[in-house]
Coordinates of C-alpha atoms and ligand atoms in Angstrom, one line a residue:
X1 CA -34.0 9.4 13.6
X2 CA -34.9 13.2 13.5
X3 CA -32.9 15.9 11.4
X4 CA -31.5 17.4 14.6
X5 CA -30.2 14.0 15.7
X6 CA -28.8 13.1 12.3
X7 CA -26.9 16.2 12.4
X8 CA -25.5 15.5 15.6
X9 CA -24.4 12.0 14.5
X10 CA -23.0 13.4 11.3
X11 CA -20.9 16.2 13.2
X12 CA -19.4 13.6 15.7
X13 CA -18.5 11.3 12.8
X14 CA -16.8 13.8 10.9
X15 CA -15.3 15.5 13.8
X16 CA -11.3 16.2 14.2
X17 CA -10.3 16.8 17.5
X18 CA -6.9 16.1 19.3
X19 CA -8.9 14.8 22.3
X20 CA -11.5 12.4 21.7
X21 CA -13.9 11.1 24.5
X22 CA -17.2 10.1 23.1
X23 CA -16.7 6.5 22.9
X24 CA -20.6 5.5 23.5
X25 CA -22.7 5.5 20.3
X26 CA -25.4 4.1 22.6
X27 CA -25.4 7.4 24.6
X28 CA -28.6 8.7 23.0
X29 CA -30.1 11.8 22.9
X30 CA -30.0 13.6 26.2
X31 CA -33.6 14.5 27.3
X32 CA -35.3 17.5 25.7
X33 CA -33.7 20.9 26.1
X34 CA -32.7 21.5 29.7
X35 CA -32.4 24.6 31.3
X36 CA -29.1 25.5 32.3
X37 CA -28.1 27.6 35.1
X38 CA -24.1 28.3 35.7
X39 CA -23.0 29.8 38.7
X40 CA -19.3 30.8 38.4
X41 CA -17.5 32.1 41.4
X42 CA -14.2 33.9 41.2
X43 CA -11.1 32.4 42.7
X44 CA -13.1 29.4 44.7
X45 CA -10.3 27.3 45.7
X46 CA -11.5 23.6 46.1
X47 CA -10.1 23.4 49.4
X48 CA -12.8 25.7 50.4
X49 CA -15.5 23.4 49.7
X50 CA -16.6 21.0 52.3
X51 CA -17.4 18.1 49.8
X52 CA -13.5 18.3 48.0
X53 CA -12.5 16.9 51.8
X54 CA -9.5 19.3 52.3
X55 CA -8.0 17.9 55.6
X56 CA -8.3 21.4 57.2
X57 CA -11.8 21.3 57.2
X58 CA -11.9 24.9 56.5
X59 CA -15.9 25.5 56.1
X60 CA -18.9 23.8 55.4
X61 CA -20.9 24.7 52.3
X62 CA -24.0 22.6 52.5
X63 CA -25.6 24.1 49.4
X64 CA -22.7 23.7 47.0
X65 CA -22.4 19.9 48.4
X66 CA -26.0 19.3 47.6
X67 CA -24.8 19.4 43.7
X68 CA -22.1 16.9 44.3
X69 CA -24.8 14.7 46.4
X70 CA -27.3 14.9 43.8
X71 CA -24.9 15.3 40.6
X72 CA -21.3 14.5 39.1
X73 CA -18.1 15.9 41.0
X74 CA -15.3 16.5 39.1
X75 CA -11.9 16.3 40.8
X76 CA -9.6 17.0 38.3
X77 CA -10.9 19.7 36.2
X78 CA -8.3 22.2 34.9
X79 CA -7.9 25.5 33.3
X80 CA -5.8 26.5 30.5
X81 CA -4.5 29.7 32.2
X82 CA -5.1 30.2 35.7
X83 CA -6.5 33.8 35.9
X84 CA -10.0 35.3 35.4
X85 CA -10.2 36.9 32.0
X86 CA -8.4 34.2 30.1
X87 CA -10.3 31.4 31.8
X88 CA -13.6 33.2 31.2
X89 CA -13.0 33.1 27.6
X90 CA -12.1 29.9 27.5
X91 CA -15.3 28.6 29.6
X92 CA -17.5 31.2 26.5
X93 CA -15.5 29.8 23.7
X94 CA -14.4 26.1 24.3
X95 CA -10.8 27.3 23.2
X96 CA -7.6 28.1 24.7
X97 CA -6.5 31.9 24.7
X98 CA -4.3 31.3 21.5
X99 CA -7.4 30.7 19.8
X100 CA -9.7 33.2 21.5
X101 CA -7.2 35.7 22.0
X102 CA -7.7 37.1 25.7
X103 CA -4.4 36.1 27.2
X104 CA -4.0 38.2 30.2
X105 CA -6.3 40.8 32.2
X106 CA -3.7 43.6 31.6
X107 CA -4.2 44.6 28.0
X108 CA -6.5 42.1 26.2
X109 CA -10.0 42.7 25.2
X110 CA -12.3 40.0 24.4
X111 CA -13.7 39.7 20.8
X112 CA -17.3 39.6 20.9
X113 CA -17.6 38.6 17.4
X114 CA -16.4 35.2 18.0
X115 CA -18.5 32.1 18.7
X116 CA -19.7 31.4 21.8
X117 CA -22.1 28.9 23.7
X118 CA -24.4 31.5 24.6
X119 CA -24.5 32.7 20.9
X120 CA -25.3 29.3 19.7
X121 CA -27.9 28.5 22.4
X122 CA -29.4 31.9 22.1
X123 CA -30.0 31.1 18.3
X124 CA -31.3 28.1 19.1
X125 CA -34.3 29.4 20.9
X126 CA -32.9 29.8 24.6
X127 CA -33.4 33.0 26.2
X128 CA -29.9 34.0 27.7
X129 CA -28.9 35.8 30.5
X130 CA -25.6 37.0 32.0
X131 CA -25.4 38.8 35.6
X132 CA -22.3 39.4 37.6
X133 CA -18.6 39.7 37.0
X134 CA -17.7 39.8 33.3
X135 CA -14.3 41.2 33.3
X136 CA -13.6 40.6 29.7
X137 CA -13.8 44.6 28.9
X138 CA -15.9 44.5 25.6
X139 CA -19.7 44.3 26.2
X140 CA -21.0 41.0 26.2
X141 CA -22.6 39.4 23.0
X142 CA -25.1 36.6 22.8
X143 CA -27.5 37.7 25.8
X144 CA -30.7 38.5 25.9
X145 CA -29.9 40.6 29.0
X146 CA -26.8 41.2 31.0
X147 CA -26.3 43.2 33.7
X148 CA -22.5 43.1 34.9
X149 CA -20.0 44.9 37.1
X150 CA -17.6 47.0 35.8
X151 CA -14.0 45.4 35.6
X152 CA -13.4 43.7 39.1
X153 CA -16.1 45.6 40.7
X154 CA -16.5 46.1 44.2
X155 CA -17.9 44.4 47.2
X156 CA -20.1 47.0 48.9
X157 CA -22.7 49.3 47.0
X158 CA -21.3 48.1 43.7
X159 CA -21.8 50.3 40.4
X160 CA -23.1 47.9 37.9
X161 CA -23.8 48.3 34.1
X162 CA -27.2 47.1 32.7
X163 CA -27.4 46.4 29.2
X164 CA -24.9 49.4 28.7
X165 CA -26.5 51.7 31.1
X166 CA -24.7 52.6 34.6
X167 CA -26.9 51.8 37.7
X168 CA -25.9 52.3 41.4
X169 CA -27.1 49.5 43.8
X170 CA -26.9 49.2 47.6
X171 CA -25.9 46.5 49.9
X172 CA -23.4 43.6 49.2
X173 CA -22.3 42.2 45.7
X174 CA -22.9 38.6 46.0
X175 CA -26.4 38.9 47.6
X176 CA -27.2 41.8 44.6
X177 CA -25.8 39.4 42.4
X178 CA -28.1 36.7 43.5
X179 CA -31.2 39.0 43.5
X180 CA -31.0 40.0 40.1
X181 CA -30.8 36.7 39.1
X182 CA -33.9 35.5 40.9
X183 CA -35.8 38.4 39.4
X184 CA -34.8 37.7 36.2
X185 CA -35.8 34.0 36.6
X186 CA -39.2 35.5 37.7
X187 CA -40.0 37.5 35.1
X188 CA -38.5 35.3 31.8
X189 CA -40.5 34.1 29.4
X190 CA -41.6 30.8 30.5
X191 CA -42.4 29.3 27.4
X192 CA -38.7 28.7 26.5
X193 CA -35.5 27.1 28.2
X194 CA -33.1 29.4 29.5
X195 CA -29.5 29.7 29.8
X196 CA -28.5 31.9 32.9
X197 CA -25.1 32.7 33.9
X198 CA -24.7 33.9 37.7
X199 CA -21.2 35.3 37.9
X200 CA -19.9 36.3 41.2
X201 CA -17.1 38.5 42.1
X202 CA -16.7 36.6 45.3
X203 CA -14.3 35.4 46.8
X204 CA -11.8 37.3 44.7
X205 CA -9.6 39.5 46.5
X206 CA -9.7 41.5 48.6
X207 CA -11.7 39.0 50.2
X208 CA -14.6 41.4 51.5
X209 CA -17.5 39.2 53.5
X210 CA -21.0 40.2 53.9
X211 CA -21.2 42.4 57.1
X212 CA -23.7 39.5 58.5
X213 CA -20.5 37.2 58.5
X214 CA -18.0 38.9 59.9
X215 CA -16.8 36.7 62.6
X216 CA -18.7 33.8 61.4
X217 CA -15.5 31.5 62.2
X218 CA -15.5 32.8 66.2
X219 CA -12.0 33.5 65.9
X220 CA -10.8 30.3 64.9
X221 CA -7.5 29.1 64.4
X222 CA -7.2 27.4 61.1
X223 CA -5.1 24.5 60.9
X224 CA -2.1 25.4 58.6
X225 CA -1.5 23.8 55.1
X226 CA 2.5 22.2 55.3
X227 CA 3.9 24.4 53.0
X228 CA 2.8 27.3 54.7
X229 CA 6.7 28.3 55.5
X230 CA 8.1 26.7 51.8
X231 CA 11.3 28.0 51.2
X232 CA 11.4 27.0 47.7
X233 CA 14.6 25.5 48.1
X234 CA 13.7 22.4 45.8
X235 CA 12.4 24.6 43.1
X236 CA 14.2 26.5 40.4
X237 CA 14.4 30.7 40.3
X238 CA 10.7 31.0 38.8
X239 CA 8.7 29.3 41.8
X240 CA 11.4 31.0 44.2
X241 CA 11.0 34.5 43.0
X242 CA 7.4 36.0 42.8
X243 CA 5.3 38.4 44.6
X244 CA 2.4 36.2 46.1
X245 CA 3.3 35.5 49.4
X246 CA 1.4 36.1 52.6
X247 CA 5.1 37.2 54.1
X248 CA 5.7 40.0 51.4
X249 CA 3.0 40.8 49.3
X250 CA -0.2 41.1 51.6
X251 CA -1.2 44.4 51.8
X252 CA -3.1 46.6 54.3
X253 CA -6.2 46.3 52.2
X254 CA -5.9 42.6 52.2
X255 CA -5.2 42.1 55.7
X256 CA -8.4 44.6 56.4
X257 CA -6.1 47.0 58.2
X258 CA -7.9 49.6 56.1
X259 CA -11.4 49.3 55.4
X260 CA -12.5 48.3 51.7
X261 CA -13.9 51.2 49.3
X262 CA -17.6 52.2 49.3
X263 CA -18.6 51.3 52.9
X264 CA -21.5 53.6 54.0
X265 CA -21.1 55.2 57.2
X266 CA -23.3 53.0 59.1
X267 CA -21.6 50.0 57.2
X268 CA -18.3 51.3 58.3
X269 CA -19.3 51.6 61.8
X270 CA -20.5 47.6 61.7
X271 CA -17.0 46.9 59.8
X272 CA -14.9 48.9 62.5
X273 CA -17.0 47.0 65.3
X274 CA -15.4 43.7 64.2
X275 CA -11.9 44.6 62.7
X276 CA -10.7 47.5 64.9
X277 CA -10.5 45.7 68.3
X278 CA -8.7 42.9 66.5
X279 CA -6.5 45.3 64.5
X280 CA -5.3 47.1 67.6
X281 CA -4.5 43.8 69.4
X282 CA -2.3 43.1 66.5
X283 CA -0.7 46.7 66.6
X284 CA 0.1 45.9 69.9
X285 CA 1.8 42.5 69.6
X286 CA 4.2 44.1 66.8
X287 CA 4.5 40.5 65.3
X288 CA 7.4 39.4 63.0
X289 CA 8.8 36.2 61.0
X290 CA 6.5 33.3 61.1
X291 CA 4.2 34.8 63.8
X292 CA 3.2 37.6 61.3
X293 CA 2.5 35.1 58.3
X294 CA 0.2 33.0 61.0
X295 CA -1.7 36.2 61.7
X296 CA -1.8 37.0 58.1
X297 CA -3.2 33.7 57.2
X298 CA -5.8 33.3 59.8
X299 CA -7.0 37.3 58.8
X300 CA -7.2 35.6 55.2
X301 CA -9.0 32.8 56.1
X302 CA -11.4 34.8 58.0
X303 CA -12.3 37.1 55.1
X304 CA -11.9 34.5 52.6
X305 CA -14.4 31.8 53.8
X306 CA -16.7 34.4 55.0
X307 CA -17.0 35.3 51.3
X308 CA -17.6 31.7 50.4
X309 CA -20.2 31.7 52.7
X310 CA -22.2 34.2 51.0
X311 CA -21.9 32.2 47.7
X312 CA -22.8 29.0 49.0
X313 CA -26.1 31.0 50.5
X314 CA -26.6 32.2 47.0
X315 CA -26.6 29.0 45.6
X316 CA -28.9 27.7 48.1
X317 CA -31.2 30.5 47.0
X318 CA -31.0 29.5 43.4
X319 CA -31.7 25.9 43.9
X320 CA -34.6 26.8 46.1
X321 CA -36.1 28.7 43.1
X322 CA -35.7 25.7 41.2
X323 CA -37.1 23.6 43.6
X324 CA -40.1 26.0 44.5
X325 CA -40.9 25.9 40.6
X326 CA -40.6 22.5 40.0
X327 CA -37.7 23.3 37.8
X328 CA -35.2 20.9 39.2
X329 CA -35.5 18.2 37.0
X330 CA -35.2 19.9 33.7
X331 CA -32.5 22.3 34.5
X332 CA -28.8 21.2 34.4
X333 CA -26.8 23.3 37.0
X334 CA -23.0 23.9 37.1
X335 CA -21.1 25.3 40.0
X336 CA -17.6 26.2 39.2
X337 CA -14.9 29.0 39.5
X338 CA -12.7 30.6 36.8
X339 CA -9.6 28.8 38.5
X340 CA -8.4 27.5 41.7
X341 CA -6.5 29.7 44.3
X342 CA -3.6 29.1 46.7
X343 CA -4.9 28.8 50.5
X344 CA -1.6 29.5 52.1
X345 CA -0.1 26.3 50.2
X346 CA 3.6 27.6 49.2
X347 CA 2.8 30.3 51.4
X348 CA 0.9 32.1 48.9
X349 CA -2.3 33.5 48.0
X350 CA -3.4 34.2 44.2
X351 CA -3.1 31.5 41.5
X352 CA -1.2 31.5 37.9
X353 CA 1.6 28.5 38.6
X354 CA 0.9 25.4 37.2
X355 CA 1.1 24.0 40.7
X356 CA -2.0 22.2 41.6
X357 CA -4.1 24.2 44.2
X358 CA -4.5 27.1 41.2
X359 CA -4.4 24.8 38.1
X360 CA -7.8 22.8 39.5
X361 CA -10.5 24.2 39.7
X362 CA -14.0 23.2 41.7
X363 CA -16.7 21.9 39.2
X364 CA -19.8 20.3 40.1
X365 CA -22.8 19.4 37.3
X366 CA -26.2 18.1 38.6
X367 CA -28.8 16.9 36.0
X368 CA -31.6 15.1 37.5
X369 CA -32.3 11.7 35.5
X370 CA -28.7 12.3 33.1
X371 CA -25.9 12.9 35.7
X372 CA -25.4 10.1 37.8
X373 CA -26.0 11.3 41.4
X374 CA -23.0 10.9 43.7
X375 CA -20.5 10.1 40.9
X376 CA -17.1 11.5 41.3
X377 CA -14.7 12.0 38.5
X378 CA -10.7 11.8 38.4
X379 CA -9.9 11.9 34.8
X380 CA -8.2 15.3 33.2
X381 CA -11.4 17.6 32.4
X382 CA -11.2 21.3 31.9
X383 CA -13.4 24.3 31.8
X384 CA -13.0 24.0 27.8
X385 CA -15.1 21.1 28.2
X386 CA -18.3 23.3 29.4
X387 CA -19.1 24.7 26.0
X388 CA -19.3 21.5 24.2
X389 CA -21.1 20.1 26.9
X390 CA -24.1 22.7 26.9
X391 CA -24.2 22.4 23.3
X392 CA -24.7 18.6 23.3
X393 CA -27.1 19.0 26.4
X394 CA -28.9 21.2 24.2
X395 CA -29.4 18.9 21.4
X396 CA -27.0 21.0 19.1
X397 CA -24.4 20.0 16.8
X398 CA -20.7 20.3 18.1
X399 CA -18.5 23.1 17.0
X400 CA -15.5 21.9 15.4
X401 CA -13.6 24.9 16.3
X402 CA -13.9 24.2 19.8
X403 CA -10.8 22.6 21.4
X404 CA -12.7 20.9 24.6
X405 CA -15.3 18.0 24.6
X406 CA -18.3 17.2 25.5
X407 CA -18.6 16.1 29.5
X408 CA -21.7 14.2 29.0
X409 CA -20.4 10.6 28.7
X410 CA -18.8 11.4 32.4
X411 CA -21.9 13.0 33.6
X412 CA -24.0 9.6 32.5
X413 CA -20.9 7.7 34.2
X414 CA -20.1 5.9 31.1
X415 CA -16.7 4.4 30.2
X416 CA -14.5 6.6 28.4
X417 CA -11.3 4.8 27.5
X418 CA -9.9 7.4 24.7
X419 CA -10.4 10.5 27.1
X420 CA -7.5 12.5 27.4
X421 CA -4.7 11.4 29.3
X422 CA -2.3 14.8 29.2
X423 CA -3.5 18.5 29.5
X424 CA -1.7 21.8 28.1
X425 CA -1.1 24.5 30.4
X426 CA 0.0 28.1 29.4
X427 CA 0.3 31.2 31.5
X428 CA 1.8 34.6 30.3
X429 CA 0.7 37.6 32.2
X430 CA 3.9 39.4 33.4
X431 CA 5.3 41.0 35.7
X432 CA 2.3 43.1 36.8
X433 CA 0.7 41.9 38.8
X434 CA 2.3 39.1 40.8
X435 CA 5.7 38.6 38.8
X436 CA 5.1 35.0 37.9
X437 CA 7.3 34.2 34.8
X438 CA 5.4 33.0 31.8
X439 CA 5.2 28.8 31.4
X440 CA 3.7 25.9 29.5
X441 CA 3.7 22.5 30.5
X442 CA 2.0 19.1 30.4
X443 CA 0.0 17.7 33.0
X444 CA -0.8 14.0 33.5
X445 CA -2.5 12.2 36.2
X446 CA 0.8 11.9 37.9
X447 CA 3.4 14.3 36.4
X448 CA 3.9 17.9 35.4
X449 CA 6.5 19.0 32.7
X450 CA 6.9 22.9 33.0
X451 CA 9.1 25.2 30.9
X452 CA 9.5 28.4 32.4
X453 CA 10.6 30.9 29.6
X454 CA 10.6 34.2 29.8
X455 CA 12.0 37.0 29.9
X456 CA 15.2 35.9 32.3
X457 CA 14.8 32.1 32.7
X458 CA 14.8 29.3 30.8
X459 CA 14.4 26.5 32.9
X460 CA 12.6 23.2 33.2
X461 CA 10.6 21.5 36.1
X462 CA 9.4 17.9 36.7
X463 CA 6.8 17.4 39.3
X464 CA 5.7 14.0 40.5
X465 CA 2.5 14.3 42.6
X466 CA 2.8 10.4 43.6
X467 CA 6.1 10.8 45.1
X468 CA 5.8 14.5 46.0
X469 CA 1.8 15.3 46.5
X470 CA 2.6 19.0 47.8
X471 CA 5.1 19.5 44.9
X472 CA 8.1 20.9 46.6
X473 CA 10.4 19.6 44.7
X474 CA 12.0 19.8 40.7
X475 CA 12.9 16.0 39.7
X476 CA 14.0 17.1 36.2
X477 CA 17.6 16.5 36.5
X478 CA 17.2 13.6 38.6
X479 CA 18.7 10.7 36.2
X480 CA 16.1 8.3 37.5
X481 CA 13.6 10.3 36.0
X482 CA 15.3 10.6 32.2
X483 CA 12.9 8.5 30.3
X484 CA 9.8 10.0 32.0
X485 CA 11.1 13.3 31.0
X486 CA 12.2 12.2 27.7
X487 CA 8.4 10.7 27.1
X488 CA 6.8 13.9 28.5
X489 CA 8.7 16.4 26.1
X490 CA 7.6 14.2 23.3
X491 CA 4.1 14.3 24.6
X492 CA 4.2 18.2 25.3
X493 CA 5.4 18.5 21.8
X494 CA 2.3 16.5 20.2
X495 CA -0.3 18.2 22.5
X496 CA 1.2 21.9 21.2
X497 CA 1.0 20.7 17.8
X498 CA -2.5 19.2 18.2
X499 CA -3.8 22.4 19.7
X500 CA -2.0 24.5 17.2
X501 CA 0.1 26.9 19.4
X502 CA 2.2 28.8 17.7
X503 CA 5.8 28.5 18.5
X504 CA 5.9 32.3 19.1
X505 CA 2.8 33.7 21.1
X506 CA 2.5 37.8 20.2
X507 CA 3.6 40.5 22.5
X508 CA 0.4 41.3 23.5
X509 CA 0.0 37.9 25.4
X510 CA 2.5 39.1 28.1
X511 CA 0.9 41.5 29.6
X512 CA 3.1 44.5 30.5
X513 CA 5.9 42.9 29.7
X514 CA 6.1 44.2 26.0
X515 CA 3.5 46.8 26.0
X516 CA 1.9 49.4 28.1
X517 CA -1.5 48.0 29.8
X518 CA -4.7 49.1 28.3
X519 CA -7.3 51.3 29.7
X520 CA -10.2 49.5 31.1
X521 CA -13.5 50.9 31.0
Ligands
CA1 CA1 -10.6 34.3 39.1

């Protein structure tokens, strides 16, 4: 047994973690240090990836689907907090927001001195690069090379920041991030393994597709989700009263009734040629009520799915590079989003709620000769498990401060009888931008027990996904569920203790509720 393997075994034996999963001592070491390519998109709903099988069949994503065919598809990968910054910080650190300190996108700044998986891989000899959206305010650390969008970034002709220097780019953001990534791969030091994080802006709001994808759906009328006209009558005030509906919160920019920023006059001409005739027809119709919501839903789907087409093409180009360079077998490839998204379910766009479509994020991992091709995992996994996975894949010892667990046993399709049976969720950003009230809760295979607790509510909900898969009802006060409620309360408290969630979070956790938003660069 070599020294590194010895250290790993020792670290596994002494590890104290509320979630244990590594049950198989016969797992053996992974193959020698793989390259790691992480393609992270922004707000990409699993419903908009064809291998996830949404009944609406919204789009075909052949390149992302290839990862599912040749690797493992995770069907219940959950996020600890369903918004960009907190989830990204959880991916980097393997921790919950109350540990990494980035609670919301309003007034938090990532503490770049803390331990992250890129830093540990860099220290172990990996060459590391980050290209695309960062959104954590402070400059990236742990990367030999970084080239990021400032803040949210823009879709067309984006300025970017290359190692601290502002650079102006021409073209469409997904293509630019892909080309910068390929350029870095071409010129990297080929004697060492690489870690490359390709962080797309798409398909984030305002959902602007590449100009070549305008009209990609030939004015298709999209099948509607069954809850497009949800009246929330089965829920309490916190779910009823929010600002993320197609009916009331969809802006002219969202609807492309006005052009997005930074188009050149030539690009604007192409943009107008697609949108203007359709917008004129829309204005003449003077739609109201359900007809207006239907029009918005179809416009939203055209734009959102157009963005997804660009991301899928990017995945295809990156996978082709690996094929062409003979790197496919020695590269662990991850496709993931920073969280899920509502595509009209409950009448919503956006995310934030513990309700399934935003809680769950797509996750696909391909690692030839290690991960079982075509395997589908339905256990409760999370983006906090990614950092521990990368450490183990690279042959590094686990970091006991990380709260996630390596996914390698699942990738190898080994039995994992002690895998987590429940998951803790905690969302806090309020009231800007969508007035979704802070809530925490426990998620199991079947149930969710949720507490909406600030600033003007104190209400519990129990969701039963077996009985009510669309999550339109609160069973908390139904006497038939008394035992379930009691048991889930106990488990929730245990999870909070295990994860060391403070009884009170600091005021800055709540975004603009107590503190003014911080100025972002
Ligand atoms: Ca996001």
